[in-house]
Amino acid sequence: MRVLRTSFLLAFTIFYGVSSIRRGFVYVLTYLSIPLAELFLIYIITRGDFVKFAIVGGLISVMANNGFSLIGDLVFLRLESRLQDLLVATSIGPSEYIMGLMLANLLYSSPGVILYVILALVYHVLNLINFIPLLVDITLLLFATSSIGFFLASLVPHTRYGWGLAGLLSSILTIIPPVFYPYTFLSKSLYVPLLVIPTTASAIFLQGITNLVNTSVEMLVVSFLVLLFESVLFFFLSVRFSRWRER
């Protein structure tokens, strides 16, 4: 059983990750276009003063957008290609399906992640001390947004709604929260409630560990624990309450 699940994860990651890059590299450029455009605008408007925030925000945006984009992919695989129906008849469950899609998207996101890591090194945002915490943070963010995407995708009744919902969530949850600007621009009474949004928790933690904003240890711990808790909670909810078998 474990061999089957491991083989499925490996095969699905290659099928949906590697093949997507090879056959549709233009889509990699598409998901990179918005964060790169915002990086350019922020650089021009602030004359380079906030470019480090734009780099951190771009990395968060790439990971979150890939997680939310699962909504469109999952709806298509469920309603059009009927791949989910095939998996339901096997021992593969929703948890393996989510993990397979998440790993495939992580691989698919790798060009964008590598680009932003290079920019972070060039602008001295990333170093040996904060590399591991940053990697853990963006992995948890992908985990949380992918789980949200899977749950919502199971409720979407038509393919065209899936792509629209994915784009809407990506725009709202990466533009309005303090992802591309210092979270201290907001009052505490605003950014603390916004911590329930995974992109906000991720951004506060990253802005703190990269020393872009003077963040207390308490806020670092709280933002990380919120993101960790939400990743586990959303994964459990998506596996437990998503519509896996069609009635």
PDB file of C-alpha atoms in Angstrom:
ATOM      1  CA  MET A   1       0.000   0.000   0.000  1.00  0.00           C
ATOM      2  CA  ARG A   2       2.756   2.430   0.971  1.00  0.00           C
ATOM      3  CA  VAL A   3       4.683   1.516  -2.212  1.00  0.00           C
ATOM      4  CA  LEU A   4       1.590   2.290  -4.295  1.00  0.00           C
ATOM      5  CA  ARG A   5       1.107   5.684  -2.652  1.00  0.00           C
ATOM      6  CA  THR A   6       4.786   6.579  -3.016  1.00  0.00           C
ATOM      7  CA  SER A   7       4.706   5.536  -6.667  1.00  0.00           C
ATOM      8  CA  PHE A   8       1.552   7.590  -7.197  1.00  0.00           C
ATOM      9  CA  LEU A   9       3.102  10.706  -5.638  1.00  0.00           C
ATOM     10  CA  LEU A  10       6.230  10.327  -7.762  1.00  0.00           C
ATOM     11  CA  ALA A  11       4.321   9.613 -10.977  1.00  0.00           C
ATOM     12  CA  PHE A  12       1.790  12.391 -10.423  1.00  0.00           C
ATOM     13  CA  THR A  13       4.495  14.922  -9.579  1.00  0.00           C
ATOM     14  CA  ILE A  14       6.302  14.109 -12.826  1.00  0.00           C
ATOM     15  CA  PHE A  15       3.042  13.977 -14.805  1.00  0.00           C
ATOM     16  CA  TYR A  16       1.634  17.268 -13.556  1.00  0.00           C
ATOM     17  CA  GLY A  17       4.829  19.108 -12.658  1.00  0.00           C
ATOM     18  CA  VAL A  18       7.587  18.265 -15.136  1.00  0.00           C
ATOM     19  CA  SER A  19       5.320  17.753 -18.133  1.00  0.00           C
ATOM     20  CA  SER A  20       3.517  21.048 -17.475  1.00  0.00           C
ATOM     21  CA  ILE A  21       6.808  22.952 -17.526  1.00  0.00           C
ATOM     22  CA  ARG A  22       7.985  21.195 -20.676  1.00  0.00           C
ATOM     23  CA  ARG A  23       4.740  21.508 -22.615  1.00  0.00           C
ATOM     24  CA  GLY A  24       3.457  24.828 -21.329  1.00  0.00           C
ATOM     25  CA  PHE A  25       6.314  26.979 -20.139  1.00  0.00           C
ATOM     26  CA  VAL A  26       4.324  30.059 -21.153  1.00  0.00           C
ATOM     27  CA  TYR A  27       2.081  29.401 -18.121  1.00  0.00           C
ATOM     28  CA  VAL A  28       5.126  29.685 -15.862  1.00  0.00           C
ATOM     29  CA  LEU A  29       5.683  33.140 -17.340  1.00  0.00           C
ATOM     30  CA  THR A  30       1.990  33.909 -16.845  1.00  0.00           C
ATOM     31  CA  TYR A  31       1.937  33.214 -13.105  1.00  0.00           C
ATOM     32  CA  LEU A  32       5.185  35.173 -12.757  1.00  0.00           C
ATOM     33  CA  SER A  33       3.852  38.186 -14.637  1.00  0.00           C
ATOM     34  CA  ILE A  34       1.797  39.738 -11.801  1.00  0.00           C
ATOM     35  CA  PRO A  35       4.465  39.586  -9.040  1.00  0.00           C
ATOM     36  CA  LEU A  36       7.138  40.764 -11.490  1.00  0.00           C
ATOM     37  CA  ALA A  37       4.912  43.642 -12.626  1.00  0.00           C
ATOM     38  CA  GLU A  38       4.342  44.626  -9.001  1.00  0.00           C
ATOM     39  CA  LEU A  39       8.085  44.372  -8.346  1.00  0.00           C
ATOM     40  CA  PHE A  40       8.690  46.759 -11.250  1.00  0.00           C
ATOM     41  CA  LEU A  41       5.990  49.216 -10.154  1.00  0.00           C
ATOM     42  CA  ILE A  42       7.142  49.228  -6.535  1.00  0.00           C
ATOM     43  CA  TYR A  43      10.724  49.754  -7.670  1.00  0.00           C
ATOM     44  CA  ILE A  44       9.701  52.724  -9.852  1.00  0.00           C
ATOM     45  CA  ILE A  45       7.256  54.326  -7.403  1.00  0.00           C
ATOM     46  CA  THR A  46       9.504  54.011  -4.341  1.00  0.00           C
ATOM     47  CA  ARG A  47      12.732  54.542  -6.342  1.00  0.00           C
ATOM     48  CA  GLY A  48      14.063  51.248  -5.048  1.00  0.00           C
ATOM     49  CA  ASP A  49      13.359  51.890  -1.360  1.00  0.00           C
ATOM     50  CA  PHE A  50      10.772  49.083  -1.070  1.00  0.00           C
ATOM     51  CA  VAL A  51      12.244  46.667  -3.587  1.00  0.00           C
ATOM     52  CA  LYS A  52      13.129  44.183  -0.806  1.00  0.00           C
ATOM     53  CA  PHE A  53       9.475  44.071   0.265  1.00  0.00           C
ATOM     54  CA  ALA A  54       8.518  43.451  -3.350  1.00  0.00           C
ATOM     55  CA  ILE A  55      10.975  40.527  -3.533  1.00  0.00           C
ATOM     56  CA  VAL A  56       9.615  38.906  -0.366  1.00  0.00           C
ATOM     57  CA  GLY A  57       6.058  39.653  -1.508  1.00  0.00           C
ATOM     58  CA  GLY A  58       6.754  38.176  -4.933  1.00  0.00           C
ATOM     59  CA  LEU A  59       7.983  34.932  -3.395  1.00  0.00           C
ATOM     60  CA  ILE A  60       4.856  34.718  -1.236  1.00  0.00           C
ATOM     61  CA  SER A  61       2.672  35.562  -4.216  1.00  0.00           C
ATOM     62  CA  VAL A  62       4.192  32.834  -6.399  1.00  0.00           C
ATOM     63  CA  MET A  63       3.585  30.172  -3.756  1.00  0.00           C
ATOM     64  CA  ALA A  64       0.081  31.357  -2.849  1.00  0.00           C
ATOM     65  CA  ASN A  65      -1.003  31.743  -6.465  1.00  0.00           C
ATOM     66  CA  ASN A  66       0.072  28.192  -7.225  1.00  0.00           C
ATOM     67  CA  GLY A  67      -1.886  26.907  -4.262  1.00  0.00           C
ATOM     68  CA  PHE A  68      -5.043  28.789  -5.228  1.00  0.00           C
ATOM     69  CA  SER A  69      -4.611  27.878  -8.903  1.00  0.00           C
ATOM     70  CA  LEU A  70      -5.260  24.287  -7.861  1.00  0.00           C
ATOM     71  CA  ILE A  71      -8.950  25.218  -7.817  1.00  0.00           C
ATOM     72  CA  GLY A  72      -9.060  25.492 -11.601  1.00  0.00           C
ATOM     73  CA  ASP A  73      -6.859  22.427 -12.104  1.00  0.00           C
ATOM     74  CA  LEU A  74      -8.861  20.281  -9.690  1.00  0.00           C
ATOM     75  CA  VAL A  75     -12.210  21.282 -11.139  1.00  0.00           C
ATOM     76  CA  PHE A  76     -10.962  20.454 -14.630  1.00  0.00           C
ATOM     77  CA  LEU A  77      -9.557  17.093 -13.513  1.00  0.00           C
ATOM     78  CA  ARG A  78     -12.817  16.275 -11.696  1.00  0.00           C
ATOM     79  CA  LEU A  79     -15.426  17.468 -14.184  1.00  0.00           C
ATOM     80  CA  GLU A  80     -13.727  17.324 -17.599  1.00  0.00           C
ATOM     81  CA  SER A  81     -10.975  14.680 -17.624  1.00  0.00           C
ATOM     82  CA  ARG A  82     -12.643  12.603 -14.860  1.00  0.00           C
ATOM     83  CA  LEU A  83      -9.250  11.770 -13.378  1.00  0.00           C
ATOM     84  CA  GLN A  84     -10.674  11.974  -9.862  1.00  0.00           C
ATOM     85  CA  ASP A  85     -13.253   9.317 -10.708  1.00  0.00           C
ATOM     86  CA  LEU A  86     -10.439   6.958 -11.680  1.00  0.00           C
ATOM     87  CA  LEU A  87      -8.609   7.593  -8.411  1.00  0.00           C
ATOM     88  CA  VAL A  88     -11.742   7.035  -6.333  1.00  0.00           C
ATOM     89  CA  ALA A  89     -11.812   3.445  -7.605  1.00  0.00           C
ATOM     90  CA  THR A  90      -8.285   2.828  -6.266  1.00  0.00           C
ATOM     91  CA  SER A  91      -6.741   2.884  -2.802  1.00  0.00           C
ATOM     92  CA  ILE A  92      -5.537   6.438  -3.447  1.00  0.00           C
ATOM     93  CA  GLY A  93      -7.357   8.848  -1.137  1.00  0.00           C
ATOM     94  CA  PRO A  94      -7.850  12.610  -1.058  1.00  0.00           C
ATOM     95  CA  SER A  95      -4.767  13.137   1.119  1.00  0.00           C
ATOM     96  CA  GLU A  96      -2.494  11.485  -1.481  1.00  0.00           C
ATOM     97  CA  TYR A  97      -4.261  13.407  -4.245  1.00  0.00           C
ATOM     98  CA  ILE A  98      -3.658  16.749  -2.480  1.00  0.00           C
ATOM     99  CA  MET A  99      -0.036  15.865  -1.763  1.00  0.00           C
ATOM    100  CA  GLY A 100       0.525  14.821  -5.381  1.00  0.00           C
ATOM    101  CA  LEU A 101      -0.900  18.065  -6.729  1.00  0.00           C
ATOM    102  CA  MET A 102       0.964  20.119  -4.131  1.00  0.00           C
ATOM    103  CA  LEU A 103       4.314  18.502  -4.984  1.00  0.00           C
ATOM    104  CA  ALA A 104       3.611  18.920  -8.699  1.00  0.00           C
ATOM    105  CA  ASN A 105       2.841  22.598  -8.148  1.00  0.00           C
ATOM    106  CA  LEU A 106       5.951  23.001  -6.011  1.00  0.00           C
ATOM    107  CA  LEU A 107       7.970  21.617  -8.911  1.00  0.00           C
ATOM    108  CA  TYR A 108       6.005  23.752 -11.356  1.00  0.00           C
ATOM    109  CA  SER A 109       6.724  26.815  -9.182  1.00  0.00           C
ATOM    110  CA  SER A 110      10.444  26.112  -9.036  1.00  0.00           C
ATOM    111  CA  PRO A 111      11.426  28.563 -11.845  1.00  0.00           C
ATOM    112  CA  GLY A 112       9.665  31.398 -10.010  1.00  0.00           C
ATOM    113  CA  VAL A 113      11.036  30.373  -6.626  1.00  0.00           C
ATOM    114  CA  ILE A 114      14.582  30.167  -8.016  1.00  0.00           C
ATOM    115  CA  LEU A 115      14.212  33.600  -9.644  1.00  0.00           C
ATOM    116  CA  TYR A 116      13.095  35.232  -6.392  1.00  0.00           C
ATOM    117  CA  VAL A 117      15.772  33.419  -4.366  1.00  0.00           C
ATOM    118  CA  ILE A 118      18.396  34.845  -6.746  1.00  0.00           C
ATOM    119  CA  LEU A 119      16.891  38.333  -6.369  1.00  0.00           C
ATOM    120  CA  ALA A 120      16.835  37.888  -2.585  1.00  0.00           C
ATOM    121  CA  LEU A 121      20.521  36.971  -2.613  1.00  0.00           C
ATOM    122  CA  VAL A 122      21.416  39.891  -4.888  1.00  0.00           C
ATOM    123  CA  TYR A 123      19.597  42.362  -2.620  1.00  0.00           C
ATOM    124  CA  HIS A 124      20.917  40.702   0.581  1.00  0.00           C
ATOM    125  CA  VAL A 125      17.455  39.732   1.790  1.00  0.00           C
ATOM    126  CA  LEU A 126      18.391  36.058   2.114  1.00  0.00           C
ATOM    127  CA  ASN A 127      21.320  34.673   4.111  1.00  0.00           C
ATOM    128  CA  LEU A 128      22.441  31.441   5.753  1.00  0.00           C
ATOM    129  CA  ILE A 129      20.559  32.265   8.974  1.00  0.00           C
ATOM    130  CA  ASN A 130      17.093  32.916   7.561  1.00  0.00           C
ATOM    131  CA  PHE A 131      17.193  30.486   4.599  1.00  0.00           C
ATOM    132  CA  ILE A 132      15.710  27.471   6.438  1.00  0.00           C
ATOM    133  CA  PRO A 133      12.941  29.473   8.226  1.00  0.00           C
ATOM    134  CA  LEU A 134      12.039  31.097   4.903  1.00  0.00           C
ATOM    135  CA  LEU A 135      11.888  27.707   3.166  1.00  0.00           C
ATOM    136  CA  VAL A 136       9.662  26.286   5.918  1.00  0.00           C
ATOM    137  CA  ASP A 137       7.391  29.338   5.779  1.00  0.00           C
ATOM    138  CA  ILE A 138       6.727  29.232   2.024  1.00  0.00           C
ATOM    139  CA  THR A 139       6.268  25.439   2.138  1.00  0.00           C
ATOM    140  CA  LEU A 140       3.608  25.815   4.855  1.00  0.00           C
ATOM    141  CA  LEU A 141       1.984  28.570   2.793  1.00  0.00           C
ATOM    142  CA  LEU A 142       1.797  26.299  -0.247  1.00  0.00           C
ATOM    143  CA  PHE A 143       0.377  23.546   1.990  1.00  0.00           C
ATOM    144  CA  ALA A 144      -2.324  25.854   3.404  1.00  0.00           C
ATOM    145  CA  THR A 145      -3.361  27.446   0.095  1.00  0.00           C
ATOM    146  CA  SER A 146      -3.359  24.067  -1.702  1.00  0.00           C
ATOM    147  CA  SER A 147      -5.641  22.611   0.981  1.00  0.00           C
ATOM    148  CA  ILE A 148      -8.000  25.602   0.677  1.00  0.00           C
ATOM    149  CA  GLY A 149      -7.950  25.182  -3.086  1.00  0.00           C
ATOM    150  CA  PHE A 150      -8.812  21.474  -2.867  1.00  0.00           C
ATOM    151  CA  PHE A 151     -11.730  22.077  -0.514  1.00  0.00           C
ATOM    152  CA  LEU A 152     -13.220  24.888  -2.615  1.00  0.00           C
ATOM    153  CA  ALA A 153     -12.662  22.971  -5.870  1.00  0.00           C
ATOM    154  CA  SER A 154     -14.782  20.085  -4.605  1.00  0.00           C
ATOM    155  CA  LEU A 155     -17.731  22.501  -4.292  1.00  0.00           C
ATOM    156  CA  VAL A 156     -17.426  24.214  -7.698  1.00  0.00           C
ATOM    157  CA  PRO A 157     -20.137  22.957 -10.072  1.00  0.00           C
ATOM    158  CA  HIS A 158     -18.589  24.018 -13.407  1.00  0.00           C
ATOM    159  CA  THR A 159     -15.077  24.298 -14.854  1.00  0.00           C
ATOM    160  CA  ARG A 160     -15.387  27.942 -15.856  1.00  0.00           C
ATOM    161  CA  TYR A 161     -16.122  28.953 -12.247  1.00  0.00           C
ATOM    162  CA  GLY A 162     -12.957  27.216 -11.052  1.00  0.00           C
ATOM    163  CA  TRP A 163     -10.528  29.380 -13.025  1.00  0.00           C
ATOM    164  CA  GLY A 164     -12.433  32.535 -12.108  1.00  0.00           C
ATOM    165  CA  LEU A 165     -12.485  31.719  -8.389  1.00  0.00           C
ATOM    166  CA  ALA A 166      -8.770  30.887  -8.435  1.00  0.00           C
ATOM    167  CA  GLY A 167      -7.908  34.235 -10.043  1.00  0.00           C
ATOM    168  CA  LEU A 168     -10.162  36.150  -7.657  1.00  0.00           C
ATOM    169  CA  LEU A 169      -8.700  34.561  -4.530  1.00  0.00           C
ATOM    170  CA  SER A 170      -5.135  35.005  -5.794  1.00  0.00           C
ATOM    171  CA  SER A 171      -5.663  38.708  -6.446  1.00  0.00           C
ATOM    172  CA  ILE A 172      -7.522  39.521  -3.219  1.00  0.00           C
ATOM    173  CA  LEU A 173      -5.360  37.507  -0.824  1.00  0.00           C
ATOM    174  CA  THR A 174      -1.998  38.673  -2.206  1.00  0.00           C
ATOM    175  CA  ILE A 175      -2.763  42.346  -2.927  1.00  0.00           C
ATOM    176  CA  ILE A 176      -4.859  43.565   0.028  1.00  0.00           C
ATOM    177  CA  PRO A 177      -2.915  41.897   2.916  1.00  0.00           C
ATOM    178  CA  PRO A 178       0.546  43.345   3.776  1.00  0.00           C
ATOM    179  CA  VAL A 179       2.389  41.077   1.357  1.00  0.00           C
ATOM    180  CA  PHE A 180       4.082  43.733  -0.828  1.00  0.00           C
ATOM    181  CA  TYR A 181       4.297  46.456   1.821  1.00  0.00           C
ATOM    182  CA  PRO A 182       5.380  46.597   5.511  1.00  0.00           C
ATOM    183  CA  TYR A 183       2.725  45.173   7.795  1.00  0.00           C
ATOM    184  CA  THR A 184       3.452  48.049  10.192  1.00  0.00           C
ATOM    185  CA  PHE A 185       1.772  50.393   7.712  1.00  0.00           C
ATOM    186  CA  LEU A 186      -1.424  48.990   9.220  1.00  0.00           C
ATOM    187  CA  SER A 187      -2.434  49.549  12.797  1.00  0.00           C
ATOM    188  CA  LYS A 188      -2.169  46.590  15.151  1.00  0.00           C
ATOM    189  CA  SER A 189      -5.965  46.451  15.337  1.00  0.00           C
ATOM    190  CA  LEU A 190      -5.937  45.678  11.590  1.00  0.00           C
ATOM    191  CA  TYR A 191      -2.945  43.410  10.977  1.00  0.00           C
ATOM    192  CA  VAL A 192      -3.655  41.140  13.968  1.00  0.00           C
ATOM    193  CA  PRO A 193      -7.142  40.151  12.673  1.00  0.00           C
ATOM    194  CA  LEU A 194      -5.626  39.765   9.184  1.00  0.00           C
ATOM    195  CA  LEU A 195      -3.388  37.010  10.597  1.00  0.00           C
ATOM    196  CA  VAL A 196      -6.191  34.548   9.874  1.00  0.00           C
ATOM    197  CA  ILE A 197      -5.260  34.939   6.193  1.00  0.00           C
ATOM    198  CA  PRO A 198      -2.311  32.585   5.449  1.00  0.00           C
ATOM    199  CA  THR A 199      -0.573  35.140   3.211  1.00  0.00           C
ATOM    200  CA  THR A 200      -0.619  37.707   6.048  1.00  0.00           C
ATOM    201  CA  ALA A 201       0.895  35.305   8.587  1.00  0.00           C
ATOM    202  CA  SER A 202       3.540  34.264   6.065  1.00  0.00           C
ATOM    203  CA  ALA A 203       4.394  37.876   5.177  1.00  0.00           C
ATOM    204  CA  ILE A 204       4.725  39.058   8.798  1.00  0.00           C
ATOM    205  CA  PHE A 205       7.032  36.141   9.592  1.00  0.00           C
ATOM    206  CA  LEU A 206       9.195  36.680   6.491  1.00  0.00           C
ATOM    207  CA  GLN A 207       9.394  40.453   6.936  1.00  0.00           C
ATOM    208  CA  GLY A 208      10.570  39.794  10.489  1.00  0.00           C
ATOM    209  CA  ILE A 209      13.224  37.122   9.839  1.00  0.00           C
ATOM    210  CA  THR A 210      14.664  39.076   6.899  1.00  0.00           C
ATOM    211  CA  ASN A 211      14.919  42.203   9.112  1.00  0.00           C
ATOM    212  CA  LEU A 212      12.819  44.258   6.706  1.00  0.00           C
ATOM    213  CA  VAL A 213      10.642  45.234   9.674  1.00  0.00           C
ATOM    214  CA  ASN A 214      11.691  45.341  13.308  1.00  0.00           C
ATOM    215  CA  THR A 215       9.471  42.531  14.578  1.00  0.00           C
ATOM    216  CA  SER A 216       9.251  41.290  18.150  1.00  0.00           C
ATOM    217  CA  VAL A 217      10.019  37.659  18.939  1.00  0.00           C
ATOM    218  CA  GLU A 218       6.446  37.291  20.164  1.00  0.00           C
ATOM    219  CA  MET A 219       5.010  38.386  16.808  1.00  0.00           C
ATOM    220  CA  LEU A 220       7.422  36.092  14.935  1.00  0.00           C
ATOM    221  CA  VAL A 221       6.330  33.109  17.010  1.00  0.00           C
ATOM    222  CA  VAL A 222       2.627  33.982  16.758  1.00  0.00           C
ATOM    223  CA  SER A 223       2.692  34.458  12.973  1.00  0.00           C
ATOM    224  CA  PHE A 224       4.588  31.190  12.446  1.00  0.00           C
ATOM    225  CA  LEU A 225       2.311  29.200  14.761  1.00  0.00           C
ATOM    226  CA  VAL A 226      -0.774  30.640  13.050  1.00  0.00           C
ATOM    227  CA  LEU A 227       0.550  29.563   9.647  1.00  0.00           C
ATOM    228  CA  LEU A 228       1.498  26.109  10.967  1.00  0.00           C
ATOM    229  CA  PHE A 229      -1.900  25.656  12.642  1.00  0.00           C
ATOM    230  CA  GLU A 230      -3.782  26.762   9.530  1.00  0.00           C
ATOM    231  CA  SER A 231      -1.762  24.410   7.321  1.00  0.00           C
ATOM    232  CA  VAL A 232      -2.690  21.427   9.502  1.00  0.00           C
ATOM    233  CA  LEU A 233      -6.292  22.597   9.991  1.00  0.00           C
ATOM    234  CA  PHE A 234      -7.016  23.310   6.311  1.00  0.00           C
ATOM    235  CA  PHE A 235      -5.445  20.003   5.272  1.00  0.00           C
ATOM    236  CA  PHE A 236      -7.625  18.114   7.758  1.00  0.00           C
ATOM    237  CA  LEU A 237     -10.753  19.998   6.696  1.00  0.00           C
ATOM    238  CA  SER A 238     -10.044  19.442   3.000  1.00  0.00           C
ATOM    239  CA  VAL A 239      -9.529  15.693   3.486  1.00  0.00           C
ATOM    240  CA  ARG A 240     -12.449  15.309   5.895  1.00  0.00           C
ATOM    241  CA  PHE A 241     -15.110  17.481   4.292  1.00  0.00           C
ATOM    242  CA  SER A 242     -14.241  17.770   0.597  1.00  0.00           C
ATOM    243  CA  ARG A 243     -16.513  15.991  -1.852  1.00  0.00           C
ATOM    244  CA  TRP A 244     -14.310  13.085  -2.949  1.00  0.00           C
ATOM    245  CA  ARG A 245     -16.945  10.752  -4.421  1.00  0.00           C
ATOM    246  CA  GLU A 246     -19.628  12.149  -6.705  1.00  0.00           C
ATOM    247  CA  ARG A 247     -23.126  11.415  -5.474  1.00  0.00           C
TER     248      ARG A 247
END
